Structures are given as C-alpha cells and as structure tokens.
C-alpha cells in the first residue's frame, strides 16, 4: 500500500483542492453538508476513486449533474471504511475531475469533541473542536487521509448565533442570518491557499473572544481565559521572527493561537493559521511558552514540509523540536538549548522504559501495518529525532554549518511531503564535500534500532549541574540529613531547573514517604501553578507510595486531559494497589467528558 494507514491510492488521482460547506448541529452533535473534491488525474483510464472515511453517512455522490455509484467497504477497527466511487466514464491523465459528496458525520466522530455548556468556562454555550492528527480527518470528511496528499481548501461554516467559528485558514467574512427554522445563525467563510494535508484541517466553534498579541497574531479563547492568555503568549512575534531568520519566510499569513478547554489531549496542535494550545500552558510566568515555539516551528517543519507517511513521523517532530530549541536559543541563549536537550533525554528515557527497550515503537522509523498511529505516539520521534539532528550538527561542524542545511531542506521540499530516504539523499547532496564524514554514521542503527540512541551529544551542563547535585543529595539523604536542606536552595532555580530537578529524581529509585513530606514542607511544590512542576511532583509522590498524593493526582487527571500528564498519572495510579480502584472509578465516571483519543489510550493503560 502507498500509505499503510490509508485506503487511498494518490498515484492514480490526487486531491488538489477541497471546497467545504458545513452546518454544525449541536443538538445532534454532528456536522453535515457537502464537500467538493477537485482531483489531479495522474494516470490514464482511472475508472474509480477510493477515499478514506470513518463512521460517515454518505447521502449522495455526484460528478456535475451525474449521480455516481458509491459503496462503503468493510469497516476496519482503526482505519474506518473505504469509500469506493465508480466514475461515469474513465478519466485520463490531466483531466479535470470534481466529485461532490453530500454527507453527515457520526455523533461519535473521533475527530470531534462536543462540550455541553456546563463543560465550558462560561457555562452558557456549547463548544466543539476538532483534532484530526493522525488519521481522524476521515471521520470529519471523506478525503485522501494521508500526509502525502496536500490540498488547498475553502470552506463555509454555519453555526448557531452568537457562536464563533474558526478554522485552520484565513477568515474571509462572516454574516448573520436565519436558518430554515427561523433561528439566528452566523456563517463564516475561510480560505487556505497553502496546500495542507488532511490532518491539518481544523475547526472550533464556541463563544470565543480575541486579543491582538502581535502584528500578525491574535489569541482566541473564552473570555474567562483571554487576559491571562494575552500576557502568557506576548512573545509570539519574537518567536516567529526568530523562525524566519533560521528557515525563511512564514508563508501562512496569520499566526493565531487558540486556548482550548482543558480536555484538549495535547500541549499544542500546529493547525495552520490557528495553533490550538492547552490551558495548562497558562503558568503565569511565560515559563511554558516553549510549546508555542514548537508549534511555530511546525509552520516550516511539518506543515510546509510534511512527513510522507506516519512511519516517518520523526521528520515532522524531530526537526520541529530541533528548530524550537534553535528559536529558544535566539531568545534565551545557547545554554538554554543545551539544557532543554538534556531534559528531553529524560522524556525519551521514560517513553522507552514504558514501551520496553526492544519495542519497535522506540525505533526512529517505525512500521504501521495494521497499527493505529495513536498507539505508537510518544516522545521517541521528538527526542530521538532531535538527538540525531544535534549529533549531525556537531559531527558536520556546528550550527554555522548545519543551519544552512535546514534552510535548504525547507526550500527544496516546501509544499511537499518527504520520506526518510529523500531526507537522507538531500543531506548527502548538500554536504557533498563531507561524504566521508556522513559515511561514518551508522544510519541503520539510528533509523531501525530500538532503545536509546548510542551516540548522545555531550550537552553543556551549566544549567543542569545544580539540578543534578541537589537531586543526588536528596536521593542519598537519610532522615537525619533533612535539616541540612534549606528552602532558599531553589530561590535561584528557574521553572525549567525545578522541572529538571524533579525529573532527575524520577529517574532514580523511588523516594521514601518521609522525603516527600520533608520536601513538601521546604519547597511547597503542591502549590505550584506550573503544570509541568506539579505533574512531576505528583508522580514522585505516587512512586513513594504517599497516600496524600492520591487525591491531588486524581484531581489533576480530571481537571485537564493533556496526554503528557494524564497517561503517566493514570499509569502510576493504576499500578499501585492502594489507588488502582480509585483510578478506575475516576476514569469510568469522567470518561464521557474525555476526548475519545484520551479515553481510548487510558483504557489500555489501565488494562480494563
């Protein structure tokens, strides 16, 4: 198959443009309407088209005035159903083919989360948002749901007034009118002129407000979050400018941010023109804004140059982490880049320990035959990919030598999708005078061996050595030593150093309950407004079998749905006999309010 996670064959005909006309129905929790798919026919004698779909009700398929025969094939448990369309006559290479499909989604569409008014901050109006990565776009619209297919799109979206609709595109206009039932509605028109893979089609509908945070940026959220968000993300333009300095012009026009309700499963999602972010970033001190740098970096690595299939996911995420840390280096110095790279290794170690050292999901390039990409999701493509790029940068002569390659990579493959083999070929083309150096790299080991990478760069330890010293001191301390620790030891630590201190303790043997109690009295981590610090502290407490940590851990998994926090906490709660039943009870109670991706993965984590 062209893409192991898709039913389509884009070598015969590939979608070039999508025109969407949707109505959002909160009562039925469905989206309905029509999509027109414009194809570039690439072969002679094309007599049928197969699209990806999942739980869609197809009402009519047509070519102009001609109604076309269509059939939904057998449903696969992960990939949905192939939508097989028989054309009225064979089409040949270069022919124009536009297929219109009238349909509606299921109320259980995996791409969409519907929130009742009570689940929102304002408590007065419902809310809906999408998350199409990796292969959920097919539950929102029939399409060629592979990252190898990139298309422009236009859309018209009708919602009940006074709600606001936004998409991963530039808004053209909005109009107020009446529905067929006489109710007040608002219709929004959007245009995405840059070819975009299906997983980056995104929609949100809610009672949203915006504030300007830069010359090409607004932040959107419910009004209850808007002022905090405006301050938290005030450095967005500086990050955009730093990205442009490294890898060329930002081609998407607008760069807006949307702060979603707490159930959003990710830290951020790089939807073009409208990055979705979790409210867990609202720390009050801009300390977690590196996530914004990450999503901004995706504007080039991921969105402009895209992995060919999800087996090459490291091309999206490894490059984006690398570019994110380059951006942060320009704003905060090179030592910060090294420090965050060092922290990333702890995250990588946890993922590998969770999957198992020999798991195929810990390889850089993975196989997804009959595998849900969500099941393979971890920090491996992010941090192992970043480690390879940092290793290559040092091997080839440092940032001044390697950064021009990054720019060249973007310029060569922009608006396209790329495989690992193509990336490697371009690396050799660019560094043609360093072929002998590149030949010393064990490429098979980097791409195809599970576990931690064998060649890890020696990162600068300036910012991490104090974290290491304090973590070692606590790990070795006896109860008689507790009085030697002072609260002021952390006074000069920034938020990232506190995170690293706790992260290093997580890699050691579990602490005692007495140590947890002594640390809490000194440092007051339980009161931290920084979600990353609080998360690590709760994990340390659960590993120490401190019963006082069970309730705050259960509170955290309910208050937010970010997978990075929720899955490890549920795993820790579920493996401790004292807390397992409470964890299962909590999960079953709150499952209806959780994002479908989150609920499905936690069910597997808890083994229920």
Coordinates of C-alpha atoms in Angstrom, one line a residue:
X1 CA 0.0 0.0 0.0
X2 CA 1.0 3.6 -0.7
X3 CA 0.3 4.5 2.9
X4 CA -0.3 1.7 5.4
X5 CA -2.8 3.8 7.4
X6 CA -4.9 4.8 4.3
X7 CA -7.2 3.1 1.8
X8 CA -6.5 5.6 -1.0
X9 CA -4.1 5.5 -3.9
X10 CA -3.0 9.0 -4.7
X11 CA -0.7 7.8 -7.5
X12 CA -3.8 7.4 -9.8
X13 CA -5.6 10.7 -8.8
X14 CA -4.7 13.2 -6.1
X15 CA -6.9 15.8 -4.4
X16 CA -5.7 19.3 -5.2
X17 CA -8.5 21.4 -3.7
X18 CA -11.3 20.9 -1.2
X19 CA -14.4 23.1 -1.1
X20 CA -16.4 22.6 2.2
X21 CA -20.0 23.7 3.0
X22 CA -20.8 22.7 6.6
X23 CA -23.5 23.2 9.1
X24 CA -22.7 22.5 12.8
X25 CA -25.6 20.9 14.7
X26 CA -25.0 21.0 18.4
X27 CA -28.3 19.3 19.2
X28 CA -27.4 16.1 17.2
X29 CA -23.7 16.6 17.7
X30 CA -23.0 16.2 14.0
X31 CA -21.5 18.2 11.2
X32 CA -23.4 17.9 7.9
X33 CA -23.2 19.4 4.4
X34 CA -21.2 18.9 1.2
X35 CA -17.5 18.6 0.2
X36 CA -16.3 19.1 -3.4
X37 CA -13.0 17.3 -4.1
X38 CA -11.0 18.5 -7.1
X39 CA -8.6 15.9 -8.3
X40 CA -5.5 16.0 -10.4
X41 CA -5.7 12.8 -12.5
X42 CA -2.2 11.3 -12.8
X43 CA -2.8 8.1 -14.9
X44 CA -4.9 7.1 -17.9
X45 CA -8.0 5.0 -17.6
X46 CA -9.0 5.9 -14.0
X47 CA -12.5 4.5 -13.6
X48 CA -12.9 4.6 -9.8
X49 CA -11.7 6.6 -6.8
X50 CA -11.3 5.2 -3.3
X51 CA -11.4 7.6 -0.3
X52 CA -10.9 7.3 3.4
X53 CA -14.0 7.6 5.6
X54 CA -14.9 6.7 9.2
X55 CA -18.5 6.5 10.5
X56 CA -19.8 8.9 7.8
X57 CA -23.3 8.7 6.4
X58 CA -23.0 9.2 2.7
X59 CA -26.2 10.6 1.1
X60 CA -25.1 11.4 -2.5
X61 CA -22.0 11.3 -4.6
X62 CA -22.0 13.2 -7.9
X63 CA -19.9 14.5 -10.8
X64 CA -21.7 17.6 -12.2
X65 CA -25.3 16.5 -12.7
X66 CA -24.4 12.8 -12.8
X67 CA -25.1 10.8 -9.7
X68 CA -22.2 8.3 -9.1
X69 CA -22.5 4.8 -7.7
X70 CA -20.7 4.5 -4.4
X71 CA -20.1 1.8 -1.8
X72 CA -18.7 1.8 1.7
X73 CA -16.4 -1.2 2.2
X74 CA -16.0 -3.3 5.3
X75 CA -15.1 -1.3 8.4
X76 CA -11.6 -1.7 9.8
X77 CA -11.4 -1.3 13.6
X78 CA -8.9 1.6 13.3
X79 CA -8.9 2.9 9.7
X80 CA -12.6 3.1 9.1
X81 CA -14.2 2.2 5.8
X82 CA -13.0 2.7 2.2
X83 CA -15.5 4.9 0.2
X84 CA -15.4 3.4 -3.3
X85 CA -16.7 5.6 -6.0
X86 CA -17.4 4.4 -9.6
X87 CA -16.9 7.1 -12.2
X88 CA -19.3 7.5 -15.0
X89 CA -16.5 7.0 -17.6
X90 CA -12.7 6.5 -17.4
X91 CA -10.7 9.7 -16.8
X92 CA -7.2 10.2 -18.3
X93 CA -4.1 12.0 -17.2
X94 CA -4.6 15.7 -17.0
X95 CA -8.4 15.6 -16.9
X96 CA -10.4 17.7 -14.5
X97 CA -12.4 15.7 -12.0
X98 CA -14.5 17.3 -9.3
X99 CA -16.6 15.0 -7.1
X100 CA -19.3 16.4 -4.8
X101 CA -20.2 14.3 -1.7
X102 CA -23.3 15.1 0.5
X103 CA -22.9 13.5 3.9
X104 CA -23.0 13.9 7.7
X105 CA -20.7 12.8 10.4
X106 CA -21.5 10.5 13.3
X107 CA -22.2 11.9 16.7
X108 CA -19.2 9.8 17.8
X109 CA -16.8 11.1 15.1
X110 CA -13.3 10.5 16.5
X111 CA -12.1 13.9 15.2
X112 CA -14.6 15.9 17.1
X113 CA -15.2 16.7 20.8
X114 CA -18.5 18.2 21.8
X115 CA -18.8 20.0 25.1
X116 CA -22.0 20.9 26.8
X117 CA -22.4 24.4 28.2
X118 CA -21.5 23.1 31.7
X119 CA -18.2 21.8 30.5
X120 CA -17.0 25.3 29.3
X121 CA -15.6 28.1 31.3
X122 CA -18.6 30.4 30.6
X123 CA -21.3 27.7 31.3
X124 CA -23.8 29.3 28.9
X125 CA -23.0 27.9 25.4
X126 CA -21.8 24.6 24.0
X127 CA -18.4 24.2 22.4
X128 CA -16.9 21.9 19.7
X129 CA -13.3 21.4 18.5
X130 CA -11.5 19.0 16.2
X131 CA -8.3 17.0 16.4
X132 CA -7.6 15.3 13.1
X133 CA -4.0 14.2 13.6
X134 CA -3.1 11.4 12.9
X135 CA -5.9 9.7 10.9
X136 CA -9.1 11.2 12.3
X137 CA -9.9 13.7 9.4
X138 CA -11.7 10.8 7.7
X139 CA -14.3 10.9 10.4
X140 CA -14.9 14.6 9.6
X141 CA -14.9 14.5 5.8
X142 CA -14.3 11.9 3.1
X143 CA -10.8 12.5 1.9
X144 CA -7.4 11.0 1.0
X145 CA -6.4 10.9 4.6
X146 CA -2.6 10.6 4.2
X147 CA 0.0 13.2 4.9
X148 CA 1.4 12.6 1.4
X149 CA -1.7 14.3 0.0
X150 CA -1.7 18.1 0.3
X151 CA -4.5 20.3 -0.9
X152 CA -5.7 23.9 -0.7
X153 CA -9.2 24.4 0.8
X154 CA -12.1 26.8 1.0
X155 CA -14.9 26.5 3.5
X156 CA -18.3 27.9 4.5
X157 CA -19.4 27.1 8.1
X158 CA -22.8 27.9 9.5
X159 CA -23.3 27.8 13.3
X160 CA -25.9 29.0 15.8
X161 CA -25.6 32.6 16.9
X162 CA -23.8 34.1 18.8
X163 CA -21.1 31.4 18.4
X164 CA -17.9 32.0 16.6
X165 CA -16.4 29.5 14.1
X166 CA -12.6 29.4 13.3
X167 CA -10.7 27.1 11.0
X168 CA -7.1 26.4 10.1
X169 CA -7.3 29.0 7.4
X170 CA -7.7 32.8 6.8
X171 CA -11.2 34.1 7.6
X172 CA -12.7 36.0 4.6
X173 CA -16.0 37.1 6.0
X174 CA -18.9 36.4 8.5
X175 CA -22.6 37.0 8.0
X176 CA -25.6 36.8 10.3
X177 CA -28.9 35.4 9.0
X178 CA -31.7 33.0 9.8
X179 CA -31.9 29.2 9.4
X180 CA -34.7 27.3 7.6
X181 CA -36.3 27.0 11.1
X182 CA -36.1 30.8 11.6
X183 CA -33.3 30.7 14.2
X184 CA -30.4 33.2 14.2
X185 CA -27.3 31.8 12.6
X186 CA -23.8 33.0 11.7
X187 CA -22.0 31.9 8.6
X188 CA -18.2 32.2 8.2
X189 CA -16.1 31.9 5.0
X190 CA -12.5 30.7 5.1
X191 CA -9.7 30.2 2.6
X192 CA -6.4 28.2 2.9
X193 CA -4.3 29.0 -0.1
X194 CA -1.3 26.9 1.0
X195 CA -1.5 23.1 0.2
X196 CA -2.3 21.4 3.5
X197 CA -2.5 17.7 4.5
X198 CA -5.9 16.5 5.8
X199 CA -4.7 16.1 9.4
X200 CA -4.3 19.9 9.5
X201 CA -7.9 20.7 8.6
X202 CA -9.3 22.0 11.9
X203 CA -12.4 23.7 13.2
X204 CA -13.5 25.1 16.5
X205 CA -16.9 26.6 17.5
X206 CA -17.6 28.3 20.7
X207 CA -18.3 31.7 22.4
X208 CA -14.8 33.0 21.6
X209 CA -13.1 36.3 22.0
X210 CA -9.7 37.5 20.7
X211 CA -7.0 40.0 21.6
X212 CA -4.1 41.2 19.5
X213 CA -0.7 39.9 20.6
X214 CA 1.3 40.9 17.6
X215 CA 1.2 42.4 14.1
X216 CA 0.0 39.1 12.6
X217 CA -1.3 37.3 15.6
X218 CA -4.3 37.2 17.9
X219 CA -5.0 34.9 20.8
X220 CA -8.6 33.4 21.0
X221 CA -10.3 31.8 23.9
X222 CA -13.4 32.0 26.1
X223 CA -13.4 35.4 27.8
X224 CA -12.6 33.8 31.2
X225 CA -9.0 32.9 29.9
X226 CA -8.4 35.7 27.4
X227 CA -6.4 38.3 29.5
X228 CA -4.2 35.6 31.0
X229 CA -3.6 34.1 27.6
X230 CA -2.8 37.6 26.1
X231 CA 0.0 38.1 28.7
X232 CA 1.3 34.5 28.6
X233 CA 1.9 34.5 24.8
X234 CA 3.1 38.0 24.4
X235 CA 6.5 36.9 22.9
X236 CA 4.8 35.1 19.9
X237 CA 6.1 37.7 17.3
X238 CA 9.7 37.4 18.6
X239 CA 9.5 33.6 18.1
X240 CA 8.0 34.0 14.6
X241 CA 10.8 36.4 13.6
X242 CA 13.5 34.0 15.0
X243 CA 12.0 31.2 13.0
X244 CA 12.0 33.3 9.8
X245 CA 15.7 34.1 10.5
X246 CA 16.5 30.4 10.5
X247 CA 14.3 28.9 7.8
X248 CA 12.9 31.6 5.7
X249 CA 9.5 33.4 5.3
X250 CA 6.4 32.5 7.2
X251 CA 4.1 31.7 4.3
X252 CA 0.7 31.3 6.1
X253 CA -0.2 34.9 6.6
X254 CA -1.9 34.9 10.0
X255 CA -0.5 33.1 13.1
X256 CA -3.2 33.0 15.8
X257 CA -3.4 31.0 19.0
X258 CA -6.5 29.3 20.4
X259 CA -6.6 28.3 24.1
X260 CA -8.9 25.3 24.2
X261 CA -10.9 23.9 27.1
X262 CA -8.9 21.6 29.5
X263 CA -9.9 18.3 27.8
X264 CA -7.7 19.0 24.8
X265 CA -5.3 16.0 24.7
X266 CA -2.1 17.7 23.5
X267 CA 0.1 20.5 24.6
X268 CA -0.4 22.1 21.2
X269 CA -1.6 21.3 17.7
X270 CA 0.0 23.1 14.8
X271 CA -3.1 23.8 12.8
X272 CA -2.1 26.4 10.1
X273 CA -3.0 30.0 10.9
X274 CA -4.6 28.8 14.2
X275 CA -2.4 26.9 16.7
X276 CA -4.5 25.0 19.3
X277 CA -3.0 25.0 22.8
X278 CA -3.9 23.6 26.2
X279 CA -4.8 25.9 29.1
X280 CA -2.1 24.0 31.1
X281 CA 0.4 26.4 29.5
X282 CA -1.1 29.3 31.4
X283 CA 1.6 29.2 34.2
X284 CA 1.5 33.0 34.8
X285 CA 5.2 33.5 34.1
X286 CA 5.6 32.5 30.4
X287 CA 7.8 29.6 31.5
X288 CA 6.0 27.1 29.3
X289 CA 5.9 29.2 26.2
X290 CA 8.5 26.9 24.5
X291 CA 5.4 24.9 23.4
X292 CA 4.5 28.0 21.3
X293 CA 8.0 28.0 19.9
X294 CA 7.4 24.3 19.0
X295 CA 4.1 25.0 17.2
X296 CA 5.6 28.0 15.4
X297 CA 8.4 25.8 14.2
X298 CA 5.9 23.4 12.8
X299 CA 4.9 26.2 10.3
X300 CA 8.0 25.0 8.4
X301 CA 8.8 21.5 9.6
X302 CA 5.6 19.5 9.4
X303 CA 3.2 22.0 7.8
X304 CA 5.3 23.3 4.9
X305 CA 7.5 20.2 4.6
X306 CA 5.5 17.1 5.8
X307 CA 6.3 13.5 6.6
X308 CA 5.3 11.3 3.7
X309 CA 3.5 8.8 6.0
X310 CA 3.2 8.4 9.7
X311 CA 6.1 5.9 9.6
X312 CA 8.3 9.0 9.0
X313 CA 6.8 11.0 11.9
X314 CA 10.3 11.8 13.2
X315 CA 10.8 14.1 10.2
X316 CA 7.9 16.3 11.5
X317 CA 8.7 16.2 15.2
X318 CA 12.4 15.7 15.4
X319 CA 13.0 18.7 13.1
X320 CA 10.4 20.7 15.0
X321 CA 12.0 20.1 18.4
X322 CA 15.4 20.9 16.9
X323 CA 14.0 24.2 15.4
X324 CA 12.0 25.0 18.5
X325 CA 15.2 24.9 20.6
X326 CA 17.1 26.9 18.0
X327 CA 14.3 29.6 18.3
X328 CA 14.6 29.5 22.1
X329 CA 18.4 29.8 21.8
X330 CA 18.0 33.0 19.9
X331 CA 15.7 34.4 22.7
X332 CA 17.4 32.9 25.8
X333 CA 20.9 31.8 24.8
X334 CA 22.6 28.6 23.6
X335 CA 22.9 27.2 27.2
X336 CA 19.1 27.1 27.3
X337 CA 19.1 25.0 24.1
X338 CA 21.6 22.5 25.6
X339 CA 19.6 22.4 28.9
X340 CA 16.3 21.7 27.2
X341 CA 18.0 19.0 25.1
X342 CA 19.3 17.4 28.3
X343 CA 15.8 17.5 29.7
X344 CA 14.4 15.9 26.6
X345 CA 16.6 12.8 27.2
X346 CA 14.7 12.2 30.4
X347 CA 11.4 12.3 28.5
X348 CA 12.9 9.9 25.9
X349 CA 14.1 7.5 28.6
X350 CA 10.6 7.4 30.2
X351 CA 9.0 6.6 26.8
X352 CA 11.5 3.8 26.1
X353 CA 11.0 2.4 29.6
X354 CA 7.2 2.5 29.1
X355 CA 7.2 0.7 25.7
X356 CA 10.1 -1.6 26.6
X357 CA 13.8 -1.3 25.4
X358 CA 13.1 -3.6 22.5
X359 CA 9.8 -2.3 21.4
X360 CA 9.5 -1.5 17.7
X361 CA 7.8 1.8 18.7
X362 CA 11.1 3.0 20.1
X363 CA 12.7 2.9 16.6
X364 CA 13.1 6.2 14.8
X365 CA 11.4 4.9 11.6
X366 CA 8.5 2.6 12.6
X367 CA 6.2 0.2 10.8
X368 CA 2.4 0.9 11.0
X369 CA 0.9 -2.1 9.1
X370 CA -2.5 -2.6 10.8
X371 CA -1.4 -0.3 13.6
X372 CA -3.2 2.8 14.9
X373 CA -0.6 5.7 14.8
X374 CA -2.1 6.9 18.1
X375 CA -0.9 3.7 19.8
X376 CA 2.7 4.5 18.8
X377 CA 2.6 8.1 19.9
X378 CA 5.4 9.1 22.4
X379 CA 8.4 11.3 22.8
X380 CA 10.5 9.0 20.7
X381 CA 10.1 10.7 17.3
X382 CA 10.5 14.1 19.0
X383 CA 13.6 13.5 21.2
X384 CA 15.3 10.6 19.3
X385 CA 14.9 12.6 16.1
X386 CA 16.2 15.8 17.8
X387 CA 19.2 13.8 19.2
X388 CA 20.1 12.6 15.6
X389 CA 20.0 16.2 14.3
X390 CA 22.0 17.6 17.2
X391 CA 24.6 14.8 16.7
X392 CA 24.8 15.6 13.0
X393 CA 25.2 19.3 13.6
X394 CA 28.2 18.6 15.9
X395 CA 29.6 16.0 13.5
X396 CA 29.5 18.3 10.5
X397 CA 30.9 21.4 12.1
X398 CA 28.4 23.1 14.3
X399 CA 25.4 25.5 13.9
X400 CA 27.0 27.8 11.3
X401 CA 27.5 24.7 9.0
X402 CA 24.3 22.9 9.8
X403 CA 21.7 25.7 9.9
X404 CA 22.1 26.4 6.1
X405 CA 21.2 22.7 5.6
X406 CA 17.9 23.3 7.5
X407 CA 17.1 26.2 5.2
X408 CA 18.0 24.2 2.1
X409 CA 15.8 21.3 3.3
X410 CA 12.8 23.6 3.7
X411 CA 13.4 25.3 0.3
X412 CA 13.8 22.0 -1.6
X413 CA 10.7 20.3 -0.2
X414 CA 8.3 23.1 0.7
X415 CA 4.7 22.4 -0.2
X416 CA 5.6 18.7 -0.5
X417 CA 5.7 15.5 1.6
X418 CA 9.1 13.8 2.1
X419 CA 10.3 10.4 3.2
X420 CA 13.3 9.5 5.4
X421 CA 15.2 8.3 2.3
X422 CA 14.6 11.6 0.5
X423 CA 15.8 13.5 3.6
X424 CA 19.0 11.4 3.7
X425 CA 19.6 11.8 0.0
X426 CA 19.3 15.6 0.4
X427 CA 21.7 15.6 3.4
X428 CA 24.3 13.9 1.2
X429 CA 23.6 16.3 -1.7
X430 CA 24.0 19.3 0.5
X431 CA 27.2 18.1 2.2
X432 CA 28.7 16.6 -0.9
X433 CA 32.2 17.6 0.3
X434 CA 31.6 15.8 3.6
X435 CA 30.5 12.4 2.3
X436 CA 33.3 10.6 4.1
X437 CA 32.1 12.1 7.4
X438 CA 28.5 11.1 6.8
X439 CA 29.6 7.6 5.8
X440 CA 30.8 7.2 9.4
X441 CA 27.2 7.4 10.7
X442 CA 25.5 4.1 11.4
X443 CA 22.3 5.0 9.6
X444 CA 20.7 1.6 10.0
X445 CA 21.3 1.8 13.8
X446 CA 19.8 5.4 14.0
X447 CA 16.7 4.6 11.9
X448 CA 16.0 0.9 12.8
X449 CA 17.4 0.1 16.2
X450 CA 15.1 0.2 19.2
X451 CA 16.0 1.8 22.5
X452 CA 18.1 4.9 23.4
X453 CA 20.5 6.2 20.8
X454 CA 24.1 5.0 21.1
X455 CA 25.6 8.4 20.2
X456 CA 24.2 11.1 22.5
X457 CA 25.9 14.6 22.2
X458 CA 27.7 16.0 25.3
X459 CA 25.4 18.8 26.2
X460 CA 26.5 21.9 28.1
X461 CA 25.8 21.2 31.8
X462 CA 25.9 24.8 33.1
X463 CA 22.2 25.0 33.9
X464 CA 21.7 21.3 34.8
X465 CA 24.6 20.6 37.2
X466 CA 22.9 22.3 40.2
X467 CA 19.8 20.3 39.5
X468 CA 21.8 17.1 39.4
X469 CA 23.7 18.0 42.6
X470 CA 20.5 18.7 44.5
X471 CA 18.7 15.6 43.2
X472 CA 21.7 13.4 44.1
X473 CA 21.8 15.0 47.6
X474 CA 18.1 14.2 48.2
X475 CA 18.4 10.7 46.8
X476 CA 21.2 9.8 49.2
X477 CA 19.8 11.7 52.3
X478 CA 18.8 10.0 55.5
X479 CA 16.2 11.4 57.8
X480 CA 19.0 12.9 59.9
X481 CA 20.1 14.9 56.9
X482 CA 16.7 16.6 56.2
X483 CA 17.5 19.6 58.5
X484 CA 20.5 20.4 56.3
X485 CA 18.3 21.3 53.3
X486 CA 17.0 24.9 53.0
X487 CA 14.1 26.4 51.1
X488 CA 16.3 29.0 49.6
X489 CA 18.2 26.3 47.6
X490 CA 15.5 26.7 45.0
X491 CA 15.3 30.5 45.1
X492 CA 17.6 31.0 42.1
X493 CA 16.3 28.0 40.1
X494 CA 14.1 29.0 37.2
X495 CA 11.0 26.9 36.4
X496 CA 12.9 24.7 33.9
X497 CA 15.5 23.9 36.5
X498 CA 12.8 22.9 39.1
X499 CA 11.3 20.7 36.4
X500 CA 14.7 19.1 35.7
X501 CA 15.5 18.6 39.4
X502 CA 12.2 16.7 39.9
X503 CA 12.7 14.9 36.5
X504 CA 16.1 13.6 37.6
X505 CA 14.6 12.3 40.9
X506 CA 12.0 10.4 38.8
X507 CA 14.8 8.5 37.1
X508 CA 16.2 7.3 40.4
X509 CA 14.8 4.8 42.8
X510 CA 11.5 5.8 44.4
X511 CA 11.9 8.3 47.3
X512 CA 10.5 7.5 50.8
X513 CA 7.3 9.0 52.1
X514 CA 9.3 10.8 54.7
X515 CA 11.5 12.5 52.0
X516 CA 8.3 13.6 50.1
X517 CA 6.9 15.1 53.3
X518 CA 10.2 16.9 54.1
X519 CA 10.5 18.3 50.5
X520 CA 6.9 19.5 50.5
X521 CA 7.4 21.4 53.8
X522 CA 10.5 23.1 52.3
X523 CA 9.6 23.7 48.7
X524 CA 5.8 23.7 48.6
X525 CA 5.6 22.0 45.2
X526 CA 1.9 21.1 45.7
X527 CA 1.0 24.8 45.4
X528 CA 2.9 25.3 42.1
X529 CA 0.8 27.0 39.4
X530 CA 3.2 25.4 36.8
X531 CA 1.5 22.2 35.5
X532 CA 4.9 20.7 34.5
X533 CA 6.2 21.1 38.0
X534 CA 3.0 19.9 39.7
X535 CA 2.9 16.8 37.4
X536 CA 6.4 15.7 38.2
X537 CA 5.8 16.3 41.9
X538 CA 2.7 14.2 41.9
X539 CA 4.5 11.3 40.1
X540 CA 7.3 11.4 42.7
X541 CA 4.7 11.2 45.5
X542 CA 2.9 8.3 43.9
X543 CA 6.1 6.4 43.3
X544 CA 6.9 7.0 47.0
X545 CA 3.5 5.4 47.9
X546 CA 2.5 8.6 49.7
X547 CA -1.3 8.3 50.1
X548 CA -1.6 12.1 50.4
X549 CA -0.8 12.3 46.7
X550 CA -3.7 10.1 45.5
X551 CA -6.4 12.8 45.7
X552 CA -4.4 15.6 44.1
X553 CA -3.3 13.2 41.3
X554 CA -6.9 12.2 40.7
X555 CA -7.9 15.9 40.7
X556 CA -5.2 16.6 38.1
X557 CA -6.4 13.9 35.7
X558 CA -9.9 15.3 35.9
X559 CA -9.1 19.0 35.7
X560 CA -7.2 18.6 32.4
X561 CA -6.9 16.0 29.6
X562 CA -3.4 16.5 28.3
X563 CA -2.0 13.1 27.4
X564 CA 1.5 14.1 28.5
X565 CA 0.2 14.4 32.1
X566 CA -2.9 12.2 32.2
X567 CA -1.4 8.9 30.9
X568 CA 1.6 8.7 33.3
X569 CA -0.5 9.7 36.3
X570 CA -3.2 7.1 35.4
X571 CA -0.4 4.5 34.9
X572 CA 1.1 5.3 38.3
X573 CA -2.3 5.3 40.0
X574 CA -3.3 2.0 38.2
X575 CA -0.2 0.1 39.2
X576 CA -0.4 0.9 42.9
X577 CA -2.8 -1.4 44.8
X578 CA -3.8 1.4 47.1
X579 CA -5.0 3.7 44.3
X580 CA -6.0 1.3 41.5
X581 CA -9.7 1.0 42.3
X582 CA -10.0 4.8 42.8
X583 CA -8.2 5.4 39.4
X584 CA -10.6 3.0 37.6
X585 CA -13.7 4.5 39.3
X586 CA -12.5 8.0 38.4
X587 CA -11.9 7.0 34.8
X588 CA -15.3 5.4 34.4
X589 CA -17.0 8.4 36.0
X590 CA -15.3 11.0 33.8
X591 CA -14.9 9.0 30.6
X592 CA -18.0 10.6 28.9
X593 CA -16.4 14.0 29.2
X594 CA -13.0 13.0 28.0
X595 CA -11.6 13.3 24.5
X596 CA -12.1 10.0 22.6
X597 CA -8.3 9.6 22.0
X598 CA -7.5 10.2 25.6
X599 CA -10.2 7.8 26.8
X600 CA -9.1 5.0 24.4
X601 CA -5.4 5.2 25.4
X602 CA -6.1 5.4 29.2
X603 CA -8.4 2.4 29.0
X604 CA -5.4 0.5 27.5
X605 CA -3.0 1.9 30.2
X606 CA -5.3 0.8 33.0
X607 CA -5.8 -2.6 31.3
X608 CA -9.6 -2.6 31.6

